mmCIF file of C-alpha atoms in Angstrom:
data_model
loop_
_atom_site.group_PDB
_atom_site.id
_atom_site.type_symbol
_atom_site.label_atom_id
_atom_site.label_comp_id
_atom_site.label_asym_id
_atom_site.label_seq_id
_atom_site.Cartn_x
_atom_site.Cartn_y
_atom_site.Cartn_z
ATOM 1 C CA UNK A 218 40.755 -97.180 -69.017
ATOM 2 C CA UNK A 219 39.242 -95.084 -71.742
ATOM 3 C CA UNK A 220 38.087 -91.691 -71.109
ATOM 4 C CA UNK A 221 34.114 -92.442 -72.317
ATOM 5 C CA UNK A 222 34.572 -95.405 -70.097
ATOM 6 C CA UNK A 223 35.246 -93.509 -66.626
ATOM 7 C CA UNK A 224 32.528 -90.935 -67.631
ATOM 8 C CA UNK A 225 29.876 -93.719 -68.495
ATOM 9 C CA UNK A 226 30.842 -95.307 -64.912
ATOM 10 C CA UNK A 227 30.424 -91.821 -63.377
ATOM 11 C CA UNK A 228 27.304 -91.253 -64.500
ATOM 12 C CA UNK A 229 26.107 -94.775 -63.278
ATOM 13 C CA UNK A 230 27.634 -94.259 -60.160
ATOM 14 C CA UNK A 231 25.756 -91.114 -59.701
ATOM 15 C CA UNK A 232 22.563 -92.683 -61.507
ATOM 16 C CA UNK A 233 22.988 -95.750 -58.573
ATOM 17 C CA UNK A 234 23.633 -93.688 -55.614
ATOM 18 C CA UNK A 235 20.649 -91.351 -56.233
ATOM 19 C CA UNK A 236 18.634 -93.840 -56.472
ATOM 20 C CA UNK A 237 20.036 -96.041 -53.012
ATOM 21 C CA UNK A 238 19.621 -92.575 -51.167
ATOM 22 C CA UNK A 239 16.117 -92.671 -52.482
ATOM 23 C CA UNK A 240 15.485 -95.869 -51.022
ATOM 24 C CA UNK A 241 16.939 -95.454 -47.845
ATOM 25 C CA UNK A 242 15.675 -91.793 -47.592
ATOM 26 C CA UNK A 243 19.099 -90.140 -47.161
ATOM 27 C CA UNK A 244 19.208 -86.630 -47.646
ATOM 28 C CA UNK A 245 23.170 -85.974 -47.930
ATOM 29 C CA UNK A 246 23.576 -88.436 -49.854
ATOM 30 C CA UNK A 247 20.908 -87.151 -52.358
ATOM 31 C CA UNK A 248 22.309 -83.741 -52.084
ATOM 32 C CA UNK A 249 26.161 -85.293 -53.277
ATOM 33 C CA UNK A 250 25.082 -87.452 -55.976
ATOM 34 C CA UNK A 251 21.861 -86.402 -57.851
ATOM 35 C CA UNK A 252 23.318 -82.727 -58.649
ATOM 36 C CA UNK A 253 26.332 -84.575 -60.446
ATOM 37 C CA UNK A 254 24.471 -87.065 -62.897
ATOM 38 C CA UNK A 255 24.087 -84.301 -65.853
ATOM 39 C CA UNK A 256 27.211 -83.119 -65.676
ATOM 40 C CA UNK A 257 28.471 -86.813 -65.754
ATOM 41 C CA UNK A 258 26.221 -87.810 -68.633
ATOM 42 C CA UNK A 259 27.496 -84.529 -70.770
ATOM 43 C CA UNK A 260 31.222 -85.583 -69.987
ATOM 44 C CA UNK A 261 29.843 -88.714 -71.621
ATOM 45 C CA UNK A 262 28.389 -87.347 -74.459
ATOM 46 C CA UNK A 263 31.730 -85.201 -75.025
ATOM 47 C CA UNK A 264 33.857 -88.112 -75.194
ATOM 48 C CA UNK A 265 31.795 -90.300 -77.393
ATOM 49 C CA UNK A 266 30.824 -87.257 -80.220
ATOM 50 C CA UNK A 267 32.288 -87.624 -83.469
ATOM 51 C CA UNK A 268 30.994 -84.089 -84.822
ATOM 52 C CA UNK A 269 30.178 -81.052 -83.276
ATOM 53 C CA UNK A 270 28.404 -80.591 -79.998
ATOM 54 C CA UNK A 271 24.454 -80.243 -80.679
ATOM 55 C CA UNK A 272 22.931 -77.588 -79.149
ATOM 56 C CA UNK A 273 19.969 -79.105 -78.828
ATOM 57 C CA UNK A 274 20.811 -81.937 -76.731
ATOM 58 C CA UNK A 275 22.868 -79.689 -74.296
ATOM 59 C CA UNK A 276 19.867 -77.807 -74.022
ATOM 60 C CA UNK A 277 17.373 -80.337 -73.158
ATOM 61 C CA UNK A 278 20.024 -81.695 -70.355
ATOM 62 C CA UNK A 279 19.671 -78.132 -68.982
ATOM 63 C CA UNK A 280 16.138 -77.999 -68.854
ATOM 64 C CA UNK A 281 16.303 -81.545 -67.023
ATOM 65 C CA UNK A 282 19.143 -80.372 -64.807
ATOM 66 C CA UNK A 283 16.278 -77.943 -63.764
ATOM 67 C CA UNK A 284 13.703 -80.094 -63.193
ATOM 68 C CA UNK A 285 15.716 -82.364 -60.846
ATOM 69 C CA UNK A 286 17.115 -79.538 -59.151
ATOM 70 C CA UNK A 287 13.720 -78.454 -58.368
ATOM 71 C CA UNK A 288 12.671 -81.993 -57.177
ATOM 72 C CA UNK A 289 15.696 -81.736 -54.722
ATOM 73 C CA UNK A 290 14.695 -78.702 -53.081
ATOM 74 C CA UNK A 291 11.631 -80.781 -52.312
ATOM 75 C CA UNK A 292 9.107 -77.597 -52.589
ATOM 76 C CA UNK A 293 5.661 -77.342 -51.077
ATOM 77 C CA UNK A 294 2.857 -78.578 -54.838
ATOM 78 C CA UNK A 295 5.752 -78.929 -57.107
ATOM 79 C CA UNK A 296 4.209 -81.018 -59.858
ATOM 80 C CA UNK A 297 3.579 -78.131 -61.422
ATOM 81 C CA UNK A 298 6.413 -76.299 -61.722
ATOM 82 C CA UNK A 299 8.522 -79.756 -62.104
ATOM 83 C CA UNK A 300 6.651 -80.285 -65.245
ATOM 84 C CA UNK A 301 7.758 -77.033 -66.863
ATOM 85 C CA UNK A 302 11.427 -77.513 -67.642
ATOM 86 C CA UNK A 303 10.576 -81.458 -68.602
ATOM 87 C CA UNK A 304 7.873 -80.245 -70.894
ATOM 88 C CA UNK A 305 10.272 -77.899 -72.652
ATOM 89 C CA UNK A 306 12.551 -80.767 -72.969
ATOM 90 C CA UNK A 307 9.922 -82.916 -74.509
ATOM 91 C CA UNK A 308 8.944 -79.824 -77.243
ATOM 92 C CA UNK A 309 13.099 -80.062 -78.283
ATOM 93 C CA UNK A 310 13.060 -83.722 -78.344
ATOM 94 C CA UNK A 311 9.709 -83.930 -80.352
ATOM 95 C CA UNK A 312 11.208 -80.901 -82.615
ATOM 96 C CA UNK A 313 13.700 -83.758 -83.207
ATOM 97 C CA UNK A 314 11.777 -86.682 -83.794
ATOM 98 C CA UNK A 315 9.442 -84.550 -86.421
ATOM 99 C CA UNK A 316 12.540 -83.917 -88.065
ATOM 100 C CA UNK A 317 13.402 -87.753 -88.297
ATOM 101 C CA UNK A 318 9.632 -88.484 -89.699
ATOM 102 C CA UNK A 319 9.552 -86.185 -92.151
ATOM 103 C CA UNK A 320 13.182 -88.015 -93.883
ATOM 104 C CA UNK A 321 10.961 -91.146 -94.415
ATOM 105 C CA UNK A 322 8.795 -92.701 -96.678
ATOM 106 C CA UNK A 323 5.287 -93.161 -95.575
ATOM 107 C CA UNK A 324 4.457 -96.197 -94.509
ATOM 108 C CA UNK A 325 0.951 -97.960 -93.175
ATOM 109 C CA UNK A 326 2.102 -100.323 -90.756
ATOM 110 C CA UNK A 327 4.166 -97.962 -88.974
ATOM 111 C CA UNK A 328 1.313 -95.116 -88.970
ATOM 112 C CA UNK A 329 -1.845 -97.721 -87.581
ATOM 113 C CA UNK A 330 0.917 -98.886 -85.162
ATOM 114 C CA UNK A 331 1.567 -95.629 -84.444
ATOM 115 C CA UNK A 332 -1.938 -94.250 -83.881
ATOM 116 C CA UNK A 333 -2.339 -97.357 -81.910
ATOM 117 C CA UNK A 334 -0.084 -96.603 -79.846
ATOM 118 C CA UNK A 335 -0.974 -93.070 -79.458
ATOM 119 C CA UNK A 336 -4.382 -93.811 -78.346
ATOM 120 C CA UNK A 337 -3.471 -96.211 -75.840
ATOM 121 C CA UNK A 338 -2.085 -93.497 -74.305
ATOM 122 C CA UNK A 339 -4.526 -91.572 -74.221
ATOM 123 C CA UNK A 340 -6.725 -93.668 -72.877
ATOM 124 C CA UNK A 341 -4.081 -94.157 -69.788
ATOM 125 C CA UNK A 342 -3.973 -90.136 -69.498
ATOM 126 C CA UNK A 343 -8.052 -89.969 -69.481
ATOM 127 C CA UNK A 344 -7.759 -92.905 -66.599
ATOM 128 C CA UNK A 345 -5.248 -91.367 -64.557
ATOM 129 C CA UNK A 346 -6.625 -87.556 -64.856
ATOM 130 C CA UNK A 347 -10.163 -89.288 -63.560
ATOM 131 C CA UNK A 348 -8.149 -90.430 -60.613
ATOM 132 C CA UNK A 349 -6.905 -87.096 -59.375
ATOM 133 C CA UNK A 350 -9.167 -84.918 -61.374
ATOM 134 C CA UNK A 351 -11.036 -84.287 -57.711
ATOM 135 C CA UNK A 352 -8.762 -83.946 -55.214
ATOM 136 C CA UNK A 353 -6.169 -82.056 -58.041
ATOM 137 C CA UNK A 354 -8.403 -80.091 -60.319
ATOM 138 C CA UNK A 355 -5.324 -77.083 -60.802
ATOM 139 C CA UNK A 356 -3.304 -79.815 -62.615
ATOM 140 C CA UNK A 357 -5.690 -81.157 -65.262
ATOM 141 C CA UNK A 358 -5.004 -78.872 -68.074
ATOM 142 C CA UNK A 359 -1.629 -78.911 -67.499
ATOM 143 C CA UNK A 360 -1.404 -82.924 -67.180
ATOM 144 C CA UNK A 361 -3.529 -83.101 -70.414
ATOM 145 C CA UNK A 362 -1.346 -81.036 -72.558
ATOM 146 C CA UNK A 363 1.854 -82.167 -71.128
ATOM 147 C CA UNK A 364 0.407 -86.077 -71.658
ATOM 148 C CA UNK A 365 -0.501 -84.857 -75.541
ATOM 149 C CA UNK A 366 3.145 -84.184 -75.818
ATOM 150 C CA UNK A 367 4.413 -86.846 -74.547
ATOM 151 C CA UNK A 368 2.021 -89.239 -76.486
ATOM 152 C CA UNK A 369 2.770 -87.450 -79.490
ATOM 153 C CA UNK A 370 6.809 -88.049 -79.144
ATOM 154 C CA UNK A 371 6.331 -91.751 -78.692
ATOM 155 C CA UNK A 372 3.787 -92.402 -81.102
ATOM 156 C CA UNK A 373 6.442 -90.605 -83.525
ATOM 157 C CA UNK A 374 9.212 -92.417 -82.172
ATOM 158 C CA UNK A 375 7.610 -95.789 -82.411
ATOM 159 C CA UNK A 376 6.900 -94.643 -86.047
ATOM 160 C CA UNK A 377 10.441 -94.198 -86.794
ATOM 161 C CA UNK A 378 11.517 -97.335 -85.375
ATOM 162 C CA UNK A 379 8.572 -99.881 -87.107
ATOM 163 C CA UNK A 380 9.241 -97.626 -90.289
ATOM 164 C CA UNK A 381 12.972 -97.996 -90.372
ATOM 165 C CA UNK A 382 14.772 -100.272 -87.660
ATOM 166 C CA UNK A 383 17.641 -98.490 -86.841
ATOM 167 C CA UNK A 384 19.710 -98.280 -83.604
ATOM 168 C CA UNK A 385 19.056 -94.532 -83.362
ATOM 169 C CA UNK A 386 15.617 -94.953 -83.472
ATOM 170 C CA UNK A 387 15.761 -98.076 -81.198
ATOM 171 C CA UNK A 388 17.453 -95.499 -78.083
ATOM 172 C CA UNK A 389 15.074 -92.969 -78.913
ATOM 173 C CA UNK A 390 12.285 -95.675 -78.703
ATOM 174 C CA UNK A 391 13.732 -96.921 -74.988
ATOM 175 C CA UNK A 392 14.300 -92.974 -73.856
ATOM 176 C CA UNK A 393 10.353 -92.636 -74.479
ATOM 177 C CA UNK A 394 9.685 -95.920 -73.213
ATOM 178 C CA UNK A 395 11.226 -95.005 -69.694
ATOM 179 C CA UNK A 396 10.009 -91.176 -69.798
ATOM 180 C CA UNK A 397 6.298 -92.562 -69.841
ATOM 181 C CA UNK A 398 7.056 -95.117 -67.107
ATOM 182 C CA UNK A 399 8.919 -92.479 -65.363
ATOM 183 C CA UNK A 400 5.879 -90.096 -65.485
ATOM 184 C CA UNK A 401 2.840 -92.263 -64.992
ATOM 185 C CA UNK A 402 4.379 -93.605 -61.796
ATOM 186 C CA UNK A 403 5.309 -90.252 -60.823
ATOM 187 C CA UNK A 404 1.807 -89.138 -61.019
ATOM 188 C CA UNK A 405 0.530 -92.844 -59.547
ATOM 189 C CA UNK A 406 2.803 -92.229 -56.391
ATOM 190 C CA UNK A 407 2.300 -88.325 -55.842
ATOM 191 C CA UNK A 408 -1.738 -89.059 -55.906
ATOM 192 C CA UNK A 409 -3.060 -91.811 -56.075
ATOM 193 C CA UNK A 410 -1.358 -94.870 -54.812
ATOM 194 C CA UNK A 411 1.722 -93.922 -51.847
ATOM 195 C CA UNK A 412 3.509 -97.035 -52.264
ATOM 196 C CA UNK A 413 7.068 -96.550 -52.340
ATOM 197 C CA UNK A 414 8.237 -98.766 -55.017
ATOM 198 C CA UNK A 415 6.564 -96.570 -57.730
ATOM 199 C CA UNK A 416 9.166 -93.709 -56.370
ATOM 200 C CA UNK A 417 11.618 -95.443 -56.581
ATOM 201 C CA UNK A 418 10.915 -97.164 -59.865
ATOM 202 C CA UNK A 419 10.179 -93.852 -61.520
ATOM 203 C CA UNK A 420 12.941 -91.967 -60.077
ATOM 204 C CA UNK A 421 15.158 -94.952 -61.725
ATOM 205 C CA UNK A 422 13.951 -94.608 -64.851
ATOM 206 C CA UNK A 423 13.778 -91.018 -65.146
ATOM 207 C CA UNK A 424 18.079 -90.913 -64.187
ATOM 208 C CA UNK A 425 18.741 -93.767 -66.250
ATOM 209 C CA UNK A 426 16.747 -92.318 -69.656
ATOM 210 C CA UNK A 427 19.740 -90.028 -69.826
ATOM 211 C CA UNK A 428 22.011 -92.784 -71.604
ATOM 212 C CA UNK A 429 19.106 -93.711 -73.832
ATOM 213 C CA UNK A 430 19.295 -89.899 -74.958
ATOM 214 C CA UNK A 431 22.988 -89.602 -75.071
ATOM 215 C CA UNK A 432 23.002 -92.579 -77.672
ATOM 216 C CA UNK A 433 20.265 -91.550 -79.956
ATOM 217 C CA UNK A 434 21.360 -87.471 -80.378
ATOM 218 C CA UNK A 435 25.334 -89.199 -80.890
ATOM 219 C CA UNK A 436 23.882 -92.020 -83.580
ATOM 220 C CA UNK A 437 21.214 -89.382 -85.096
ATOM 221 C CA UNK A 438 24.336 -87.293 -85.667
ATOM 222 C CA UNK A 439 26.417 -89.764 -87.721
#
């Protein structure tokens, strides 16, 4: 067996047990397996790189080694402090995917979809912020700008993609797609809606966006 091949089945052994401790609400195993998935994911990344490591990357799996660290320790009105390190992740990623935009033509189809799409978006931030905006008002700034981010990056990304199909683009455009999920049920579970399967959906998507991220910064680089 190949080395990328035992570090890809690492990391989705970690990814799998994290989230089956979720489920079944098992500390321990939490503690062993969550705490290993970056590390696993940047062996990956090691052994399927054809030039030199990018800083960049490395440093956004950092800042989300943070975050879930933080999630573990399980503190008392973390949303707050979770969203820093993911935020700052976002700002590298979208540094990224400006970078990407600006290599291309200009193109009208891929700009309305893209506005579209940004929009939409926004229109799902205004609903959920109307939801919580109450019982939460301490987080509304901070949900707004981080949402403005993160609508920005996949408006960008889906830009790339309709603009030029590539398969770069395409991971990028699947690492967005299950950030947002990842996020909006996050926020739909922690206050509005306690129904379990929106933890554990999000939680999934949020571990398994890794890979997605892996492929685009190794394709990007080629």
């Amino acid at each position: 067996m190949k080395t990328r091949q035992v570090a890809l089945i690492l990391y989705l052994i970690a990814c799998s047990l994290s989230v089956l401790a979720s489920i079944i609400d098992n500390e321990l195993l939490m503690l062993i397996s969550k705490p290993a998935i970056i590390p696993a994911i940047i062996y990956y990344y090691l052994t399927i790189k054809k030039s030199s490591v990018e800083p960049v990357y490395i440093a956004v799996l950092l800042f989300n080694f943070v975050g879930d660290t933080i999630a573990l320790l399980r503190f008392e009105n973390q949303t707050l402090l979770l969203m820093i390190p993911f935020f700052m992740s976002y700002v590298l990623i979208l540094r990224c995917i400006i970078i990407d935009v600006l290599k291309l033509k200009w193109d009208r189809t891929g700009g309305f979809i893209a506005v579209a799409i940004f929009l939409f978006l926004m229109y799902v931030l205004s609903e959920l912020i109307g939801m919580f905006a109450d019982t939460n008002p301490e987080l509304v700034w901070p949900v707004i700008i981080y949402g403005i981010f993160l609508g920005g990056l996949s408006s960008l990304s889906v830009y790339c993609y309709a603009t030029k199909i590539s398969v770069h683009a395409f991971f990028m455009l699947m690492f967005v797609l299950t950030s947002v999920v990842s996020d909006v049920f996050y926020m739909l579970f922690e206050f509005i809606y306690k129904i379990s399967f929106l933890n554990y959906f999000e939680f999934a998507a949020q571990l398994f966006s890794y890979y997605f991220l892996v492929k685009y910064f190794v394709l990007r680089s080629k």
